[in-house]
Coordinates of C-alpha atoms in Angstrom, one line a residue:
X36 CA -12.1 33.3 -16.4
X37 CA -8.9 31.6 -17.6
X38 CA -8.8 27.8 -17.3
X39 CA -5.6 26.4 -15.8
X40 CA -4.1 22.9 -16.0
X41 CA -1.9 21.4 -13.3
X42 CA 1.5 20.0 -14.3
X43 CA 3.1 17.8 -11.7
X44 CA 6.3 15.8 -11.5
X45 CA 7.5 13.7 -8.6
X46 CA 10.7 13.2 -6.8
X47 CA 10.6 10.0 -4.6
X48 CA 13.2 9.1 -2.1
X49 CA 13.1 5.5 -0.9
X50 CA 15.5 4.1 1.7
X51 CA 16.8 0.7 0.6
X52 CA 16.5 -1.9 3.4
X53 CA 20.1 -3.2 3.2
X54 CA 21.9 -4.5 6.3
X55 CA 24.6 -1.8 6.1
X56 CA 24.9 1.8 4.9
X57 CA 25.6 3.0 1.4
X58 CA 29.4 3.7 1.8
X59 CA 30.4 2.1 5.1
X60 CA 29.8 -1.0 7.2
X61 CA 27.6 0.7 9.8
X62 CA 24.3 -1.1 10.3
X63 CA 21.0 0.3 9.1
X64 CA 18.9 0.7 12.2
X65 CA 15.3 1.7 13.0
X66 CA 15.8 5.4 13.9
X67 CA 12.6 5.4 15.8
X68 CA 13.9 2.8 18.2
X69 CA 17.8 2.8 18.2
X70 CA 19.7 5.1 20.6
X71 CA 20.8 8.3 18.8
X72 CA 24.2 8.2 17.1
X73 CA 24.6 4.5 18.0
X74 CA 25.2 3.4 14.3
X75 CA 27.9 5.9 13.3
X76 CA 31.5 5.6 12.2
X77 CA 34.2 7.9 10.8
X78 CA 32.9 7.4 7.2
X79 CA 29.3 8.3 7.7
X80 CA 30.1 11.1 10.2
X81 CA 32.4 12.7 7.7
X82 CA 35.7 12.5 9.4
X83 CA 38.7 13.7 7.3
X84 CA 40.8 11.2 5.4
X85 CA 38.2 8.4 5.3
X86 CA 37.2 6.6 2.1
X87 CA 33.7 5.4 1.0
X88 CA 33.1 2.0 -0.5
X89 CA 29.9 1.3 -2.6
X90 CA 27.4 -1.2 -1.1
X91 CA 26.9 -3.9 -3.7
X92 CA 23.5 -4.9 -2.2
X93 CA 22.2 -1.3 -2.5
X94 CA 23.2 -1.3 -6.2
X95 CA 21.4 -4.6 -6.7
X96 CA 18.2 -3.4 -5.0
X97 CA 18.3 -0.2 -7.1
X98 CA 18.7 -2.3 -10.3
X99 CA 15.7 -4.4 -9.3
X100 CA 13.5 -1.2 -9.1
X101 CA 15.0 0.1 -12.3
X102 CA 14.1 -3.1 -14.2
X103 CA 10.7 -3.3 -12.6
X104 CA 10.0 0.2 -13.9
X105 CA 11.2 -0.7 -17.4
X106 CA 14.2 1.7 -17.1
X107 CA 17.3 1.6 -19.3
X108 CA 20.2 0.8 -17.0
X109 CA 23.4 2.8 -17.8
X110 CA 26.5 0.6 -18.4
X111 CA 28.5 3.1 -16.4
X112 CA 27.2 5.7 -13.9
X113 CA 29.2 8.3 -11.9
X114 CA 28.9 9.3 -8.3
X115 CA 29.1 13.0 -7.6
X116 CA 29.5 15.4 -4.7
X117 CA 26.4 17.5 -4.2
X118 CA 27.7 20.5 -2.2
X119 CA 25.4 22.3 0.2
X120 CA 25.6 22.8 3.9
X121 CA 23.0 21.5 6.3
X122 CA 23.6 20.5 9.9
X123 CA 22.3 17.0 9.1
X124 CA 25.0 16.4 6.4
X125 CA 28.2 16.1 8.5
X126 CA 30.5 16.1 5.4
X127 CA 29.1 19.3 4.1
X128 CA 28.2 17.5 0.9
X129 CA 26.1 14.5 -0.2
X130 CA 27.4 11.7 -2.3
X131 CA 24.8 11.4 -5.1
X132 CA 24.6 11.0 -8.9
X133 CA 23.8 13.8 -11.3
X134 CA 24.9 13.9 -15.0
X135 CA 25.3 10.1 -15.3
X136 CA 22.6 8.4 -13.2
X137 CA 22.1 4.6 -12.7
X138 CA 19.0 4.4 -14.9
X139 CA 16.7 6.5 -17.0
X140 CA 13.6 6.4 -19.4
X141 CA 11.3 4.1 -17.5
X142 CA 7.5 4.1 -17.0
X143 CA 4.7 3.1 -14.7
X144 CA 1.0 2.6 -15.6
X145 CA -1.4 3.8 -13.0
X146 CA -5.2 3.4 -12.7
X147 CA -7.5 6.3 -11.8
X148 CA -11.2 7.0 -12.0
X149 CA -10.7 8.2 -15.6
X150 CA -8.9 5.0 -16.7
X151 CA -5.3 3.9 -17.1
X152 CA -2.5 6.4 -17.7
X153 CA 1.2 5.9 -18.3
X154 CA 3.7 8.0 -16.2
X155 CA 7.2 8.3 -17.6
X156 CA 10.2 7.9 -15.3
X157 CA 12.9 10.4 -16.2
X158 CA 15.8 9.1 -14.1
X159 CA 16.7 7.0 -11.1
X160 CA 19.9 7.3 -9.1
X161 CA 21.6 6.2 -5.9
X162 CA 22.7 8.5 -3.0
X163 CA 23.1 8.6 0.7
X164 CA 20.5 9.8 3.2
X165 CA 21.2 12.7 5.6
X166 CA 20.9 12.6 9.4
X167 CA 17.9 13.7 11.5
X168 CA 17.4 16.9 13.3
X169 CA 15.2 17.4 16.4
X170 CA 14.4 21.0 17.3
X171 CA 13.8 21.8 21.0
X172 CA 13.0 24.8 23.1
X173 CA 13.8 25.0 26.8
X174 CA 13.2 28.1 28.8
X175 CA 12.9 30.1 25.6
X176 CA 16.3 28.9 24.5
X177 CA 15.9 27.0 21.2
X178 CA 18.4 24.3 20.3
X179 CA 18.7 21.4 17.9
X180 CA 19.8 17.8 18.5
X181 CA 21.3 15.7 15.6
X182 CA 21.1 12.0 15.2
X183 CA 23.4 10.6 12.5
X184 CA 22.0 7.0 12.6
X185 CA 20.3 7.7 9.3
X186 CA 23.3 9.5 7.7
X187 CA 24.7 7.3 4.9
X188 CA 21.7 5.0 4.6
X189 CA 21.2 4.0 1.0
X190 CA 18.6 6.1 -0.7
X191 CA 17.1 5.6 -4.2
X192 CA 15.7 8.7 -5.9
X193 CA 13.1 8.3 -8.6
X194 CA 12.2 11.3 -10.7
X195 CA 9.2 11.3 -13.0
X196 CA 8.4 13.4 -16.0
X197 CA 5.8 16.1 -15.4
X198 CA 3.0 13.8 -16.6
X199 CA 0.7 14.0 -13.7
X200 CA -2.3 16.3 -13.7
X201 CA -4.2 15.9 -10.4
X202 CA -3.9 15.0 -6.8
X203 CA -5.8 11.7 -7.6
X204 CA -3.1 10.8 -10.2
X205 CA -0.3 11.6 -7.7
X206 CA -1.8 9.4 -5.1
X207 CA -2.4 6.6 -7.5
X208 CA 1.3 6.7 -8.6
X209 CA 2.6 6.8 -5.1
X210 CA 0.4 3.8 -4.0
X211 CA 1.5 1.8 -7.1
X212 CA 5.2 2.6 -6.6
X213 CA 5.1 1.7 -2.9
X214 CA 3.5 -1.6 -3.8
X215 CA 6.3 -2.4 -6.2
X216 CA 9.0 -1.5 -3.7
X217 CA 7.4 -3.8 -1.2
X218 CA 7.0 -6.7 -3.7
X219 CA 10.7 -6.3 -4.7
X220 CA 11.6 -6.5 -0.9
X221 CA 13.8 -3.4 -1.2
X222 CA 11.7 -1.2 1.1
X223 CA 9.2 -2.0 3.8
X224 CA 6.8 0.7 2.8
X225 CA 6.7 2.3 6.3
X226 CA 6.0 5.8 5.2
X227 CA 5.3 7.0 8.7
X228 CA 8.9 6.3 9.5
X229 CA 10.1 8.3 6.6
X230 CA 11.3 5.3 4.6
X231 CA 9.5 6.7 1.5
X232 CA 9.4 10.5 1.1
X233 CA 7.6 12.1 -1.8
X234 CA 8.2 15.6 -3.2
X235 CA 5.8 16.9 -5.8
X236 CA 6.8 19.7 -8.1
X237 CA 3.7 21.6 -9.1
X238 CA 3.0 24.3 -11.6
X239 CA 0.0 25.6 -13.5
X240 CA -0.4 26.6 -17.1
X241 CA -3.2 27.8 -19.4
X242 CA -5.3 24.8 -20.6
X243 CA -4.1 23.8 -24.1
X244 CA -0.7 25.5 -23.7
X245 CA 2.6 23.7 -23.9
X246 CA 4.5 26.3 -22.0
X247 CA 5.3 25.3 -18.4
X248 CA 4.6 27.6 -15.5
X249 CA 6.7 28.5 -12.5
X250 CA 6.8 25.5 -10.1
X251 CA 6.8 25.1 -6.4
X252 CA 8.1 22.0 -4.7
X253 CA 6.5 20.5 -1.6
X254 CA 9.2 18.7 0.6
X255 CA 9.1 15.4 2.4
X256 CA 5.5 14.1 2.3
X257 CA 5.4 10.7 4.0
X258 CA 1.7 9.7 3.9
X259 CA -0.8 9.2 1.0
X260 CA -3.3 11.4 2.8
X261 CA -0.8 14.3 3.3
X262 CA 0.4 13.9 -0.3
X263 CA -3.0 14.1 -1.8
X264 CA -4.2 17.0 0.3
X265 CA -1.0 19.0 -0.1
X266 CA -1.1 18.7 -3.9
X267 CA -4.8 19.6 -4.0
X268 CA -4.2 22.6 -1.8
X269 CA -1.1 23.8 -3.8
X270 CA -3.0 23.6 -7.1
X271 CA -5.8 25.7 -5.7
X272 CA -3.3 28.2 -4.1
X273 CA -1.6 28.7 -7.4
X274 CA -4.8 28.9 -9.4
X275 CA -6.1 31.7 -7.1
X276 CA -2.9 33.7 -7.5
X277 CA -2.8 33.4 -11.3
X278 CA -6.5 34.2 -11.6
X279 CA -5.9 37.4 -9.7
X280 CA -3.0 38.4 -12.0
X281 CA -0.2 37.6 -9.5
X282 CA 3.0 35.7 -10.2
X283 CA 4.1 32.3 -8.7
X284 CA 7.4 32.3 -6.9
X285 CA 9.8 29.4 -7.5
X286 CA 10.3 28.1 -4.0
X287 CA 10.4 25.1 -1.7
X288 CA 7.2 24.6 0.3
X289 CA 6.4 22.6 3.4
X290 CA 3.1 21.0 4.4
X291 CA 1.6 22.2 7.7
X292 CA -0.5 19.2 8.8
X293 CA -2.3 21.1 11.6
X294 CA -3.5 23.9 9.3
X295 CA -3.7 21.8 6.2
X296 CA -1.8 24.4 4.1
X297 CA 1.5 24.7 2.3
X298 CA 4.0 27.2 3.7
X299 CA 7.1 28.7 2.1
X300 CA 10.5 27.3 3.4
X301 CA 13.1 28.8 1.1
X302 CA 13.7 29.9 -2.5
X303 CA 14.4 26.9 -4.8
X304 CA 18.0 26.2 -5.6
X305 CA 19.0 25.5 -9.2
X306 CA 21.2 22.5 -10.0
X307 CA 24.3 24.7 -10.5
X308 CA 23.9 26.0 -7.0
X309 CA 24.9 22.6 -5.7
X310 CA 28.3 22.7 -7.5
X311 CA 28.2 19.0 -8.6
X312 CA 31.5 17.4 -9.5
X313 CA 32.6 13.8 -9.8
X314 CA 33.3 12.1 -6.4
X315 CA 37.1 11.7 -6.4
X316 CA 37.1 8.8 -3.9
X317 CA 34.8 6.5 -5.9
X318 CA 35.5 4.9 -9.4
X319 CA 32.7 4.8 -12.0
X320 CA 30.0 2.3 -11.3
X321 CA 30.1 -0.3 -14.1
X322 CA 27.1 -2.7 -14.5
X323 CA 27.8 -5.9 -16.3
X324 CA 25.1 -7.1 -18.7
X325 CA 25.1 -10.6 -17.1
X326 CA 24.2 -9.0 -13.7
X327 CA 21.3 -7.2 -15.3
X328 CA 20.0 -10.4 -16.9
X329 CA 20.3 -12.3 -13.6
X330 CA 18.4 -9.7 -11.7
X331 CA 15.7 -9.4 -14.5
X332 CA 15.1 -13.2 -14.3
X333 CA 14.7 -13.1 -10.5
X334 CA 12.0 -10.3 -10.4
X335 CA 8.7 -11.4 -8.9
X336 CA 5.3 -11.0 -10.3
X337 CA 4.4 -7.4 -9.6
X338 CA 1.1 -6.0 -8.2
X339 CA -0.5 -5.0 -11.5
X340 CA 0.4 -8.2 -13.3
X341 CA -0.9 -10.2 -10.3
X342 CA -4.1 -8.3 -10.1
X343 CA -4.7 -8.8 -13.9
X344 CA -4.0 -12.6 -13.4
X345 CA -6.4 -12.8 -10.4
X346 CA -9.2 -11.4 -12.6
X347 CA -8.6 -13.7 -15.6
X348 CA -7.6 -16.9 -13.6
X349 CA -10.0 -16.7 -10.7
X350 CA -12.8 -14.4 -12.0
X351 CA -12.3 -11.8 -9.4
X352 CA -13.5 -8.2 -9.9
X353 CA -11.1 -5.3 -10.2
X354 CA -11.7 -4.1 -6.6
X355 CA -11.1 -7.4 -5.0
X356 CA -8.0 -8.0 -7.0
X357 CA -6.4 -4.7 -6.1
X358 CA -7.3 -5.3 -2.4
X359 CA -5.5 -8.7 -2.4
X360 CA -2.4 -7.6 -4.2
X361 CA -1.8 -4.6 -2.1
X362 CA 0.2 -6.8 0.2
X363 CA 2.3 -9.6 -1.3
X364 CA 1.9 -11.8 1.8
X365 CA -1.9 -11.4 1.6
X366 CA -1.9 -12.3 -2.1
X367 CA 0.2 -15.4 -1.4
X368 CA -2.1 -16.4 1.5
X369 CA -5.1 -16.2 -0.8
X370 CA -3.5 -18.4 -3.5
X371 CA -2.4 -20.9 -0.8
X372 CA -6.0 -21.2 0.3
X373 CA -7.1 -21.9 -3.3
X374 CA -4.5 -24.6 -3.6
X375 CA -6.9 -26.9 -1.7
X376 CA -9.9 -28.6 -3.4
X377 CA -13.5 -27.3 -3.3
X378 CA -12.6 -23.7 -2.4
X379 CA -14.5 -21.0 -4.4
X380 CA -12.2 -18.0 -5.2
X381 CA -14.9 -15.4 -4.5
X382 CA -15.9 -17.1 -1.3
X383 CA -12.3 -17.1 -0.2
X384 CA -12.0 -13.4 -1.0
X385 CA -15.1 -12.6 1.0
X386 CA -13.9 -14.5 4.1
X387 CA -10.4 -13.1 3.9
X388 CA -11.3 -9.4 3.3
X389 CA -14.3 -9.7 5.6
X390 CA -14.2 -11.7 8.8
X391 CA -10.4 -12.4 8.7
X392 CA -9.6 -8.7 8.1
X393 CA -11.9 -7.8 11.0
X394 CA -10.2 -10.2 13.4
X395 CA -6.7 -8.9 12.2
X396 CA -7.7 -5.3 12.8
X397 CA -9.1 -6.0 16.2
X398 CA -5.9 -7.8 17.3
X399 CA -3.3 -5.8 15.4
X400 CA -1.9 -9.0 13.9
X401 CA -0.9 -9.1 10.3
X402 CA -1.4 -11.9 7.8
X403 CA 2.1 -13.3 8.3
X404 CA 1.5 -13.9 12.0
X405 CA -2.1 -15.1 12.3
X406 CA -2.8 -18.5 13.8
X407 CA -5.2 -19.5 10.9
X408 CA -3.2 -21.3 8.2
X409 CA -4.3 -21.4 4.6
X410 CA -5.1 -25.1 5.0
X411 CA -7.3 -24.4 8.1
X412 CA -9.3 -21.6 6.3
X413 CA -9.7 -23.9 3.3
X414 CA -11.1 -26.6 5.6
X415 CA -13.6 -24.2 7.1
X416 CA -14.7 -23.0 3.6
X417 CA -15.1 -26.7 2.6
X418 CA -17.3 -27.3 5.6
X419 CA -19.5 -24.4 4.6
X420 CA -19.6 -25.5 1.0
X421 CA -20.7 -29.0 2.0
X422 CA -23.5 -27.7 4.3
X423 CA -21.8 -29.0 7.5
X424 CA -22.0 -25.5 9.0
X425 CA -23.8 -22.3 8.2
X426 CA -22.4 -18.8 7.8
X427 CA -23.2 -17.6 11.4
X428 CA -21.6 -20.7 13.0
X429 CA -18.7 -20.5 10.6
X430 CA -17.9 -17.0 11.9
X431 CA -17.8 -18.3 15.4
X432 CA -15.5 -21.1 14.5
X433 CA -13.2 -18.8 12.6
X434 CA -13.0 -16.5 15.7
X435 CA -12.0 -19.6 17.8
X436 CA -9.5 -20.7 15.1
X437 CA -8.0 -17.2 15.1
X438 CA -7.6 -17.2 18.9
X439 CA -6.3 -20.7 19.4
X440 CA -5.1 -22.0 16.0
X441 CA -7.4 -24.9 16.4
X442 CA -8.7 -27.3 13.7
X443 CA -12.2 -26.2 12.3
X444 CA -13.7 -29.7 12.4
X445 CA -12.6 -30.2 16.0
X446 CA -14.0 -26.8 17.1
X447 CA -17.2 -27.6 15.3
X448 CA -17.6 -30.9 17.1
X449 CA -16.6 -29.5 20.5
X450 CA -19.0 -26.6 20.4
X451 CA -21.8 -28.6 18.8
X452 CA -22.2 -26.2 15.9
X453 CA -22.7 -28.7 13.2
X454 CA -25.5 -27.6 10.9
X455 CA -28.8 -29.3 11.0
X456 CA -29.7 -30.4 7.5
X457 CA -31.7 -33.5 8.3
X458 CA -35.1 -32.9 6.6
X459 CA -37.2 -34.7 9.2
X460 CA -35.6 -32.7 12.0
X461 CA -36.0 -29.5 10.1
X462 CA -39.7 -30.4 9.3
X463 CA -40.4 -30.8 13.1
X464 CA -38.8 -27.4 13.8
X465 CA -40.9 -25.7 11.1
X466 CA -44.1 -27.4 12.3
X467 CA -43.5 -26.3 15.9
X468 CA -42.7 -22.7 14.8
X469 CA -45.9 -22.5 12.8
X470 CA -48.0 -23.9 15.6
X471 CA -46.5 -21.4 18.1
X472 CA -47.1 -18.4 15.8
X473 CA -50.7 -19.0 14.5
X474 CA -51.4 -15.2 14.2
X475 CA -48.3 -14.7 11.9
X476 CA -49.4 -17.8 9.8
X477 CA -52.9 -16.3 9.4
X478 CA -51.3 -13.0 8.2
X479 CA -49.3 -14.9 5.6
X480 CA -52.2 -16.8 4.4
X481 CA -54.2 -13.6 3.7
X482 CA -51.4 -12.2 1.6
X483 CA -48.9 -10.6 4.0
X484 CA -45.8 -12.4 2.6
X485 CA -43.3 -10.2 4.6
X486 CA -44.3 -12.4 7.6
X487 CA -42.3 -15.2 6.0
X488 CA -39.0 -13.7 7.2
X489 CA -40.4 -13.6 10.8
X490 CA -41.3 -17.2 10.7
X491 CA -38.0 -18.1 9.2
X492 CA -36.3 -16.3 12.1
X493 CA -38.4 -18.3 14.6
X494 CA -37.3 -21.6 13.1
X495 CA -33.6 -20.5 13.2
X496 CA -34.1 -19.3 16.8
X497 CA -35.5 -22.7 17.8
X498 CA -32.6 -24.4 16.1
X499 CA -30.1 -22.0 17.9
X500 CA -28.9 -20.9 14.5
X501 CA -27.6 -24.3 13.5
X502 CA -30.3 -25.2 11.0
X503 CA -29.4 -25.2 7.3
X504 CA -31.0 -22.0 6.0
X505 CA -31.7 -23.4 2.5
X506 CA -33.4 -26.5 4.0
X507 CA -35.4 -24.4 6.4
X508 CA -36.7 -22.1 3.6
X509 CA -37.6 -25.0 1.4
X510 CA -39.5 -26.8 4.2
X511 CA -41.2 -23.6 5.4
X512 CA -42.4 -22.9 1.8
X513 CA -43.6 -26.4 1.5
X514 CA -45.6 -26.4 4.8
X515 CA -47.1 -22.9 4.2
X516 CA -48.1 -23.9 0.7
X517 CA -49.9 -26.9 2.0
X518 CA -51.7 -24.7 4.6
X519 CA -52.7 -22.3 1.8
X520 CA -54.1 -25.1 -0.3
X521 CA -56.0 -26.5 2.6
X522 CA -57.4 -23.1 3.5
X523 CA -58.5 -22.5 -0.1
X524 CA -60.3 -25.9 -0.1

């Protein structure tokens, strides 16, 4: 049977979180909350005789992404009219860029189970988003509602080369790109609101061949889960057709989430079908070198670089590093905790991604809004490190800190959770536990060493969990060793 290889390129549409739209002064609103058609003016609704004006902030945000992806920025780019009729495009055309885009020839390195791989960026351009359609059916009479709040919102389109070969690589690229957009603060990353929409172009070819197959495009995927499953399904659909001697049609597909299948939507248009021509109402977009240099110098440390630094500077493993840098605010919180003395990086990671994550998930509060400051968490970790409190009690203190924002030392004192490390007190607790559990002691003395954990638990129970485990184990070993020597004599 013939072996086929998937060839995948991506088109990513990311809304830029500017205050106003791409070519007018209308505010950019949350379309899931704002009243329909409440942020619309003659420009973005396509009234005759109106003139667009380029949003400088949108251009700057696009340049930040272009530079972060190592693209070459064009000194001059041209806006064009992309002509096609859809009800959600009130002008009957979309202002976009075609022959002379804002930037080109970039790259992004991704990490997969097979190692690191470089994905080339073909081009990046600015355009305006379309409106939103809502299809209804009442009494067997279908109708469609249109909301133009989204029409004219700045949209950045990023097009990759067909360098991806699997659903895993596609997901890895999407996750990495979303992280970069969030770090650059040009997009919130809320894919469920459609602020990032990904369209994979998928074809199959015989393994070892350089000839590209007929491709199908899957439109508007807005979750990593749907993206990965849609790509995997489409690869297998095309493989089954080719293996049975059938041809692949060049068409646009949709993803049916309920059935977990791709479905045909329309035959794929070629570029000339859009009848591109330069936008007559907008002059060429000229980017000065000084502006590029200024933006380049202001770029933050990006996720991959930060993860690499966390591994070399703090000795973290690859998994922990990626977990922390997934959210810039989380990474900042972690480093702010380490700014205080006597805080072990690995311990900080474990507490943040363990207990703190659990409390955040239960409450629905993100890292920016929790009541536990980096200083307070550092103080708690210092108490644990100094033996003032054990792990179990520390979890209880953290829960109280999370609920009230209280100081760990004060909570520790108020709840009487300070760890018992006094050797004489622990010696008494161990002695009592051994005396109360003579049968278990006898079992230990005749070689059943697993009983040791039971005896340890009895001591901790008597201490109400506040005894220092290390001191308890040391004293328990000492007293049992003495009993064993006495028994042998």
